[in-house]
Coordinates of C-alpha atoms in Angstrom, one line a residue:
Chain A
V1 CA 0.0 0.0 0.0
I2 CA 1.3 3.5 -0.9
D3 CA 0.8 5.7 2.1
Y4 CA 2.9 8.8 2.6
Q5 CA 2.8 12.3 4.1
F6 CA 2.9 15.1 1.6
I7 CA 5.3 17.9 2.6
K8 CA 5.7 21.1 0.6
V9 CA 8.7 23.3 1.0
N10 CA 9.6 26.6 -0.5
T11 CA 13.3 26.9 0.1
V12 CA 16.4 24.7 -0.3
E13 CA 17.1 25.1 3.4
E14 CA 13.7 23.7 4.3
A15 CA 14.1 20.8 1.8
L16 CA 17.5 19.9 3.2
K17 CA 16.1 19.9 6.8
V18 CA 13.4 17.5 5.8
L19 CA 15.9 15.3 4.0
A20 CA 18.3 15.3 7.0
E21 CA 15.6 14.6 9.6
K22 CA 13.3 12.2 8.0
N23 CA 13.7 8.8 6.5
N24 CA 12.2 7.2 3.4
V25 CA 11.7 10.6 1.6
K26 CA 10.9 10.7 -2.1
I27 CA 11.3 14.0 -3.9
I28 CA 8.7 15.2 -6.4
A29 CA 9.4 18.1 -8.7
G30 CA 7.5 18.2 -12.0
G31 CA 5.9 14.9 -11.2
T32 CA 6.0 13.4 -14.7
D33 CA 7.8 10.3 -13.4
V34 CA 6.4 10.1 -9.9
L35 CA 2.7 10.3 -11.0
V36 CA 3.2 7.5 -13.5
E37 CA 4.7 5.4 -10.6
L38 CA 1.8 6.4 -8.4
H39 CA -0.8 5.4 -11.0
K40 CA 0.9 2.1 -11.5
E41 CA 0.9 1.6 -7.8
S42 CA 4.6 0.9 -8.1
K43 CA 6.1 -1.2 -5.4
D44 CA 9.0 1.3 -5.1
L45 CA 6.6 3.8 -3.6
E46 CA 5.4 1.5 -0.9
S47 CA 8.5 2.2 1.2
V48 CA 8.0 6.0 0.9
D49 CA 6.9 7.7 4.1
Y50 CA 7.2 11.3 2.9
L51 CA 6.7 12.8 -0.5
L52 CA 8.7 16.0 -0.5
D53 CA 7.4 18.5 -3.0
I54 CA 10.2 20.9 -4.1
S55 CA 8.3 22.3 -7.1
G56 CA 7.8 25.6 -5.4
I57 CA 11.5 26.4 -4.7
E58 CA 12.1 29.5 -6.7
E59 CA 15.8 29.6 -6.2
L60 CA 16.2 26.3 -8.2
K61 CA 14.4 27.7 -11.3
D62 CA 17.3 29.9 -12.7
I63 CA 19.3 29.5 -15.8
K64 CA 22.5 31.4 -15.1
I65 CA 24.9 32.1 -17.9
T66 CA 28.2 33.8 -17.3
E67 CA 31.1 34.4 -19.7
D68 CA 32.4 30.8 -19.6
K69 CA 29.9 28.8 -17.6
V70 CA 26.2 27.7 -17.6
E71 CA 24.3 26.8 -14.5
I72 CA 20.9 25.1 -14.9
G73 CA 18.8 25.0 -11.7
G74 CA 17.4 21.6 -10.9
L75 CA 13.8 22.8 -11.4
V76 CA 14.3 24.4 -14.8
T77 CA 11.7 22.8 -17.1
H78 CA 12.5 21.3 -20.5
S79 CA 10.3 23.9 -22.1
R80 CA 12.6 26.6 -20.7
V81 CA 15.7 24.9 -21.9
L82 CA 14.4 24.6 -25.5
K83 CA 13.2 28.2 -25.6
N84 CA 16.3 29.7 -24.0
K85 CA 17.9 32.0 -26.6
F86 CA 21.5 31.4 -25.4
F87 CA 21.0 27.6 -25.8
T88 CA 19.3 27.8 -29.2
E89 CA 22.1 30.0 -30.5
N90 CA 25.1 28.6 -28.8
I91 CA 24.4 25.1 -27.5
P92 CA 21.8 24.1 -30.0
F93 CA 22.2 20.3 -29.4
L94 CA 21.0 20.8 -25.8
A95 CA 17.9 22.7 -26.9
A96 CA 17.3 20.0 -29.6
A97 CA 17.5 17.2 -27.0
A98 CA 15.0 19.1 -24.7
K99 CA 12.7 19.7 -27.6
D100 CA 12.5 15.9 -28.2
I101 CA 11.4 15.1 -24.7
G102 CA 7.8 13.9 -24.4
S103 CA 5.2 16.4 -25.5
T104 CA 4.5 20.1 -24.8
Q105 CA 2.6 19.2 -21.7
I106 CA 5.4 17.0 -20.4
R107 CA 8.1 19.5 -21.2
N108 CA 6.1 22.2 -19.3
R109 CA 6.3 20.1 -16.1
G110 CA 9.4 17.9 -16.4
T111 CA 12.6 19.3 -15.0
V112 CA 16.3 19.0 -15.8
G113 CA 17.0 17.8 -12.2
G114 CA 14.3 15.2 -12.4
N115 CA 15.6 13.9 -15.8
V116 CA 19.1 13.6 -14.4
C117 CA 18.1 12.1 -10.9
N118 CA 15.7 9.6 -12.4
A119 CA 18.7 8.4 -14.5
S120 CA 16.6 6.5 -17.1
P121 CA 18.8 4.9 -19.7
A122 CA 16.7 6.7 -22.3
A123 CA 16.9 10.2 -20.6
D124 CA 17.3 12.5 -23.6
L125 CA 19.3 15.2 -21.8
F126 CA 22.2 12.9 -20.8
A127 CA 23.8 12.7 -24.2
P128 CA 24.4 16.4 -24.6
L129 CA 25.0 17.0 -20.9
L130 CA 27.7 14.3 -21.0
A131 CA 29.2 15.7 -24.2
L132 CA 29.4 19.0 -22.4
E133 CA 31.2 17.3 -19.5
S134 CA 28.6 18.6 -17.1
E135 CA 28.7 18.3 -13.4
V136 CA 26.0 18.1 -10.8
V137 CA 26.0 20.2 -7.7
L138 CA 24.5 18.3 -4.7
R139 CA 23.7 19.9 -1.4
S140 CA 22.9 18.6 2.0
Q141 CA 22.9 20.3 5.4
K142 CA 26.4 19.1 5.9
E143 CA 28.1 19.8 2.6
K144 CA 28.0 20.9 -1.0
R145 CA 29.7 18.7 -3.5
K146 CA 30.3 18.6 -7.2
L147 CA 30.3 15.4 -9.2
K148 CA 30.8 14.8 -12.9
I149 CA 27.6 13.4 -14.3
T150 CA 29.5 10.3 -15.4
D151 CA 30.4 9.7 -11.8
F152 CA 26.9 10.6 -10.6
I153 CA 25.2 7.9 -12.6
K154 CA 25.5 4.5 -10.9
G155 CA 23.4 2.4 -13.3
P156 CA 20.0 2.3 -14.9
Y157 CA 17.7 4.4 -12.7
K158 CA 20.4 4.6 -10.1
T159 CA 22.6 7.5 -9.0
H160 CA 25.1 8.2 -6.3
I161 CA 22.9 10.8 -4.6
K162 CA 22.8 10.4 -0.8
K163 CA 19.5 10.2 1.1
D164 CA 20.0 13.7 2.6
E165 CA 21.1 15.3 -0.6
L166 CA 19.2 17.5 -3.1
L167 CA 20.4 18.2 -6.7
E168 CA 20.8 22.0 -6.8
K169 CA 22.0 22.5 -10.3
V170 CA 23.7 21.1 -13.4
V171 CA 26.7 23.1 -14.5
F172 CA 29.0 23.0 -17.5
K173 CA 31.7 25.2 -19.1
I174 CA 30.9 26.8 -22.4
P175 CA 33.3 25.3 -24.9
A176 CA 36.0 27.8 -25.8
G177 CA 36.9 28.9 -29.3
E178 CA 35.5 27.3 -32.4
Y179 CA 33.1 24.4 -31.6
Y180 CA 30.3 22.5 -33.2
C181 CA 27.6 20.3 -31.8
N182 CA 24.9 18.1 -33.1
F183 CA 22.0 16.0 -31.7
Q184 CA 20.5 13.0 -33.6
K185 CA 17.6 10.8 -32.5
I186 CA 15.4 8.0 -33.6
G187 CA 12.1 7.6 -31.9
R188 CA 9.2 5.4 -32.9
R189 CA 7.2 8.4 -33.8
K190 CA 7.7 12.2 -33.6
A191 CA 5.8 13.2 -30.5
L192 CA 5.9 11.7 -27.1
N193 CA 8.6 9.4 -28.0
I194 CA 10.9 7.9 -25.5
S195 CA 14.2 7.7 -27.1
R196 CA 15.0 4.5 -28.9
L197 CA 18.4 5.8 -29.7
C198 CA 20.0 9.3 -29.7
L199 CA 23.4 10.7 -30.0
A200 CA 25.2 13.9 -29.1
F201 CA 28.4 15.1 -30.7
L202 CA 30.5 18.0 -29.7
T203 CA 33.8 19.0 -31.1
V204 CA 36.2 21.9 -30.6
I205 CA 38.6 22.7 -33.4
E206 CA 41.5 25.0 -33.9
D207 CA 42.8 25.7 -37.4
G208 CA 40.8 22.8 -38.7
V209 CA 42.4 20.4 -36.2
I210 CA 40.2 18.6 -33.7
K211 CA 41.2 19.6 -30.2
K212 CA 38.5 17.8 -28.4
A213 CA 35.6 15.5 -29.5
N214 CA 32.9 14.0 -27.3
L215 CA 30.5 11.5 -28.9
V216 CA 27.9 10.3 -26.5
P217 CA 25.0 7.9 -27.4
G218 CA 21.7 7.8 -25.4
A219 CA 19.6 4.7 -24.9
A220 CA 22.3 2.6 -26.5
T221 CA 24.0 1.4 -23.4
P222 CA 22.6 0.6 -19.9
Y223 CA 23.5 4.0 -18.8
P224 CA 25.0 6.9 -20.8
T225 CA 28.7 6.4 -21.5
P226 CA 31.0 8.6 -23.6
F227 CA 32.8 6.7 -26.4
K228 CA 36.3 7.5 -25.2
K229 CA 37.9 5.5 -27.9
I230 CA 36.3 7.6 -30.6
D231 CA 37.2 10.8 -28.8
D232 CA 40.9 9.7 -28.6
Y233 CA 40.9 8.7 -32.2
L234 CA 39.5 12.0 -33.4
K235 CA 41.8 14.2 -31.3
G236 CA 44.6 15.8 -33.4
K237 CA 43.1 14.9 -36.7
L238 CA 41.9 17.3 -39.4
L239 CA 38.1 17.6 -39.2
A240 CA 38.1 17.8 -43.1
D241 CA 39.8 14.3 -43.3
I242 CA 37.3 12.5 -41.0
D243 CA 35.1 9.9 -42.7
P244 CA 31.7 10.0 -41.0
A245 CA 30.9 6.4 -42.0
E246 CA 34.0 5.2 -40.3
I247 CA 33.0 7.0 -37.1
G248 CA 29.6 5.5 -37.5
K249 CA 31.1 2.0 -37.5
M250 CA 33.3 2.8 -34.6
A251 CA 30.3 4.0 -32.6
S252 CA 28.3 0.8 -33.1
D253 CA 31.4 -1.3 -32.4
S254 CA 31.9 0.6 -29.1
M255 CA 28.2 0.1 -28.2
V256 CA 28.4 -3.7 -28.8
E257 CA 31.7 -3.8 -26.8
I258 CA 29.7 -2.6 -23.8
T259 CA 26.3 -4.3 -24.3
G260 CA 27.4 -7.5 -26.0
E261 CA 25.2 -9.0 -28.7
R262 CA 21.6 -8.6 -27.5
W263 CA 18.2 -9.2 -29.0
S264 CA 18.2 -5.5 -30.1
T265 CA 21.7 -5.5 -31.6
P266 CA 20.7 -6.2 -35.2
Y267 CA 18.5 -3.1 -35.0
K268 CA 20.7 -0.9 -32.9
R269 CA 24.0 -1.5 -34.7
P270 CA 23.1 0.0 -38.1
A271 CA 20.9 2.6 -36.4
L272 CA 23.5 4.0 -34.1
S273 CA 26.1 3.8 -36.8
K274 CA 23.9 6.0 -39.0
L275 CA 23.2 8.5 -36.2
A276 CA 26.9 8.9 -35.6
E277 CA 27.6 9.2 -39.3
R278 CA 24.9 11.9 -39.6
A279 CA 26.1 13.8 -36.6
V280 CA 29.7 13.9 -37.9
S281 CA 28.5 14.9 -41.4
C282 CA 26.4 17.7 -40.0
V283 CA 29.2 19.1 -38.0
K284 CA 31.6 18.9 -41.0
E285 CA 29.1 20.7 -43.1
E286 CA 28.6 23.4 -40.5
A287 CA 32.3 23.8 -40.2
G288 CA 32.4 24.5 -43.9
F289 CA 33.7 21.1 -45.2
D290 CA 31.1 20.0 -47.6
E291 CA 30.6 16.3 -48.1
Chain B
M1 CA -1.9 9.9 4.4
N2 CA -2.4 13.6 5.2
K3 CA -4.9 16.1 3.9
I4 CA -3.7 19.3 2.5
N5 CA -5.5 22.7 2.3
V6 CA -5.1 24.5 -1.0
E7 CA -6.5 27.5 -2.6
I8 CA -6.8 27.4 -6.3
T9 CA -8.4 29.6 -8.9
V10 CA -10.3 27.6 -11.5
N11 CA -11.8 29.5 -14.5
E12 CA -11.4 32.7 -12.5
K13 CA -13.3 31.4 -9.5
K14 CA -11.5 30.9 -6.2
Y15 CA -11.8 27.6 -4.3
E16 CA -10.5 26.6 -0.9
L17 CA -10.3 22.9 -0.8
E18 CA -9.0 20.0 1.3
V19 CA -7.2 17.5 -0.9
G20 CA -5.7 14.1 -0.4
A21 CA -1.9 13.5 -0.7
K22 CA -2.4 11.3 -3.7
E23 CA -5.2 13.5 -5.3
R24 CA -4.4 14.5 -8.8
L25 CA -5.5 17.8 -10.2
L26 CA -7.6 15.8 -12.6
D27 CA -9.4 14.2 -9.6
T28 CA -10.0 17.5 -7.9
L29 CA -11.5 19.0 -11.1
R30 CA -13.7 16.1 -11.9
K31 CA -14.7 14.9 -8.5
Q32 CA -14.6 17.8 -6.1
L33 CA -15.5 20.6 -8.5
K34 CA -17.6 18.5 -10.9
L35 CA -15.9 20.0 -13.9
T36 CA -16.2 16.8 -16.0
G37 CA -15.2 18.4 -19.3
T38 CA -11.6 17.5 -18.5
K39 CA -11.3 13.8 -19.5
E40 CA -9.3 11.0 -18.1
G41 CA -7.7 8.9 -20.9
C42 CA -4.4 7.1 -20.3
S43 CA -3.7 8.4 -16.8
V44 CA 0.1 8.4 -17.5
G45 CA 0.7 11.6 -19.4
E46 CA 0.6 10.2 -22.9
C47 CA -2.8 11.0 -24.4
G48 CA -3.5 14.6 -23.4
A49 CA -7.2 14.1 -22.8
C50 CA -6.8 15.7 -19.4
T51 CA -4.9 18.8 -20.6
V52 CA -5.7 22.0 -18.7
I53 CA -3.9 25.3 -18.5
L54 CA -1.9 25.7 -15.3
D55 CA -0.4 29.2 -14.8
D56 CA -0.4 29.8 -18.5
E57 CA 1.1 26.5 -19.5
A58 CA -0.6 23.4 -21.0
V59 CA -0.1 20.5 -18.6
N60 CA -1.6 17.0 -18.2
S61 CA -3.8 17.2 -15.1
C62 CA -3.1 13.5 -14.4
M63 CA 0.6 14.3 -13.9
V64 CA 0.1 17.0 -11.2
L65 CA -0.9 16.5 -7.6
T66 CA -3.3 19.2 -6.5
A67 CA -1.3 19.6 -3.3
Q68 CA 1.6 20.8 -5.5
V69 CA -0.3 23.7 -7.1
D70 CA -1.6 25.7 -4.1
G71 CA -2.1 29.3 -5.2
S72 CA -2.2 28.5 -8.9
K73 CA -4.6 29.6 -11.7
I74 CA -6.2 26.9 -13.8
I75 CA -8.3 27.1 -16.9
T76 CA -10.4 24.1 -18.0
V77 CA -12.6 23.6 -21.1
E78 CA -15.5 25.0 -19.0
G79 CA -13.7 28.3 -18.9
L80 CA -13.8 28.8 -22.6
E81 CA -17.5 29.6 -22.9
S82 CA -18.4 33.2 -22.1
K83 CA -21.9 34.6 -21.5
G84 CA -23.4 31.4 -22.9
G85 CA -21.5 31.9 -26.2
L86 CA -19.0 29.6 -27.7
H87 CA -15.3 30.6 -27.8
P88 CA -13.8 31.2 -31.3
L89 CA -11.8 28.0 -30.9
Q90 CA -14.9 26.0 -30.1
K91 CA -16.6 27.5 -33.1
A92 CA -13.7 26.7 -35.3
F93 CA -13.6 23.1 -34.2
I94 CA -17.3 22.7 -35.1
D95 CA -17.0 24.6 -38.4
N96 CA -14.0 22.4 -39.4
Q97 CA -15.5 19.1 -38.4
A98 CA -12.7 18.7 -35.9
V99 CA -14.9 16.8 -33.4
Q100 CA -15.8 13.2 -34.0
C101 CA -16.2 11.1 -30.8
G102 CA -15.2 14.2 -28.9
F103 CA -13.2 12.6 -26.1
C104 CA -10.0 14.3 -27.0
T105 CA -11.6 17.6 -27.8
P106 CA -11.4 19.3 -24.4
G107 CA -7.7 18.5 -24.2
M108 CA -7.1 19.7 -27.8
L109 CA -8.9 22.9 -27.1
M110 CA -6.7 23.6 -24.0
S111 CA -3.5 22.9 -25.8
A112 CA -4.6 25.1 -28.7
L113 CA -5.7 27.9 -26.3
A114 CA -2.3 27.8 -24.5
L115 CA -0.6 28.1 -27.8
L116 CA -2.8 31.0 -29.1
N117 CA -2.5 32.9 -25.8
K118 CA 1.2 33.0 -26.3
N119 CA 1.5 33.0 -30.0
P120 CA -1.6 34.4 -31.9
N121 CA 0.0 33.7 -35.3
P122 CA 1.3 30.2 -35.2
N123 CA 2.6 28.4 -38.3
K124 CA 1.6 24.8 -39.0
E125 CA 4.7 23.4 -37.4
E126 CA 4.0 25.3 -34.2
I127 CA 0.4 24.1 -34.1
K128 CA 1.6 20.5 -34.6
T129 CA 4.1 20.9 -31.8
A130 CA 1.5 22.4 -29.4
L131 CA -0.9 19.4 -30.2
E132 CA 1.7 16.7 -30.3
G133 CA 0.8 15.5 -26.8
N134 CA -2.9 15.1 -27.7
L135 CA -4.0 11.9 -29.2
C136 CA -7.1 11.7 -31.4
R137 CA -8.1 8.3 -32.7
C138 CA -10.9 9.5 -35.0
T139 CA -10.1 12.5 -37.1
G140 CA -6.6 11.9 -38.3
Y141 CA -5.7 15.4 -37.0
Q142 CA -6.0 17.3 -40.2
Q143 CA -9.4 18.9 -39.3
I144 CA -8.1 19.8 -35.9
I145 CA -5.0 21.6 -37.3
D146 CA -7.3 23.3 -39.8
A147 CA -9.6 24.4 -36.9
V148 CA -6.7 25.9 -34.9
E149 CA -5.5 27.7 -38.0
A150 CA -9.0 29.1 -38.6
A151 CA -9.3 30.1 -35.0
A152 CA -5.9 31.9 -35.2
A153 CA -7.0 33.8 -38.3
E154 CA -10.2 34.8 -36.4
W155 CA -8.0 35.7 -33.4
G156 CA -5.9 38.1 -35.5
K157 CA -9.0 40.2 -36.4

């Protein structure tokens, strides 16, 4: 039986106090995951004694952009990410990933913090956030700590958040110099789709040479993992010389190295390969190297 | 399970209510306020039949606990009609045969209204994006999109 006390807080301090003092607390923000669990009478909710509603905490609703850094408050909705002018102009693959989440109604409620903390293997934001080498800022009454998102995720639907901690914000450095990014996705249909596969690619170049490349698939592996091998391979090469099809093949090989041959592999191998190929092609084109 | 006191404004009328800790906005509207225009379809945020406007944004009322929205303003399909007359959106839906079984219609109207309130001159793509979370199993959508376009044209006048 699901039986909890509902607690609403309006400040981070109040939330941290509840998290420190009470046990079996479940946090609710936009509710787009929790309400599904509630409707399904999920067993996971049976152990919840307190449902802590943080959706009214104004201080977690800011997008802060400084010269070299972006901070996205945990309660920023997907709608605000996709409409943010700085993102659409400068980090378009993040806005594109936010736009592909659910539907307008879901994007109006669902939050960045919720997407990250729920850690679904299909969470759309992970791919670009990982490509941007984002970190999460976690707070408790005792401390404030910063973790790379890759270190924060423990596994499918599991993170390293402690029971007395609240995700305050997601932060990343704005890539310096000349950089390009791209987001690709396959869903079963356009709206409402939960990612079957997606992919984010970010590269920084200097005089045509790749200084940095981050290629991160989403929903391809049990939890989002950057393809380090590809990043290492690309570094130091001329972007103009890169063969997108080869990167595509490397991407699908890297995926199968992690997952092994699964029932979905015959589908996912060529699909991911094509996504990576497209992402690299788009970036080359944008950088002025026509295919 | 505790009870929570909330004050919400629905269709410009204020209500002070006591709600359950698991009570969804959808339940409050339909059961407490008897505003049954808002429909329950899938109950998991996929079909959009329960769409209402919450503080100017279209949301699925099955995805919101009423206890979360104390102090909010909500518009439901019942809020469209004024002085006994149909809203231009409602007229456009009728004129364009955008209603067949009608179950999705209240949600469609709310999504369309949220769009037009913010963007009175939407293009087709913007209309489709606004309605992407609303399923219709009868019409095939074309008539609904036509209706929203027609309402937008009327809006502009």
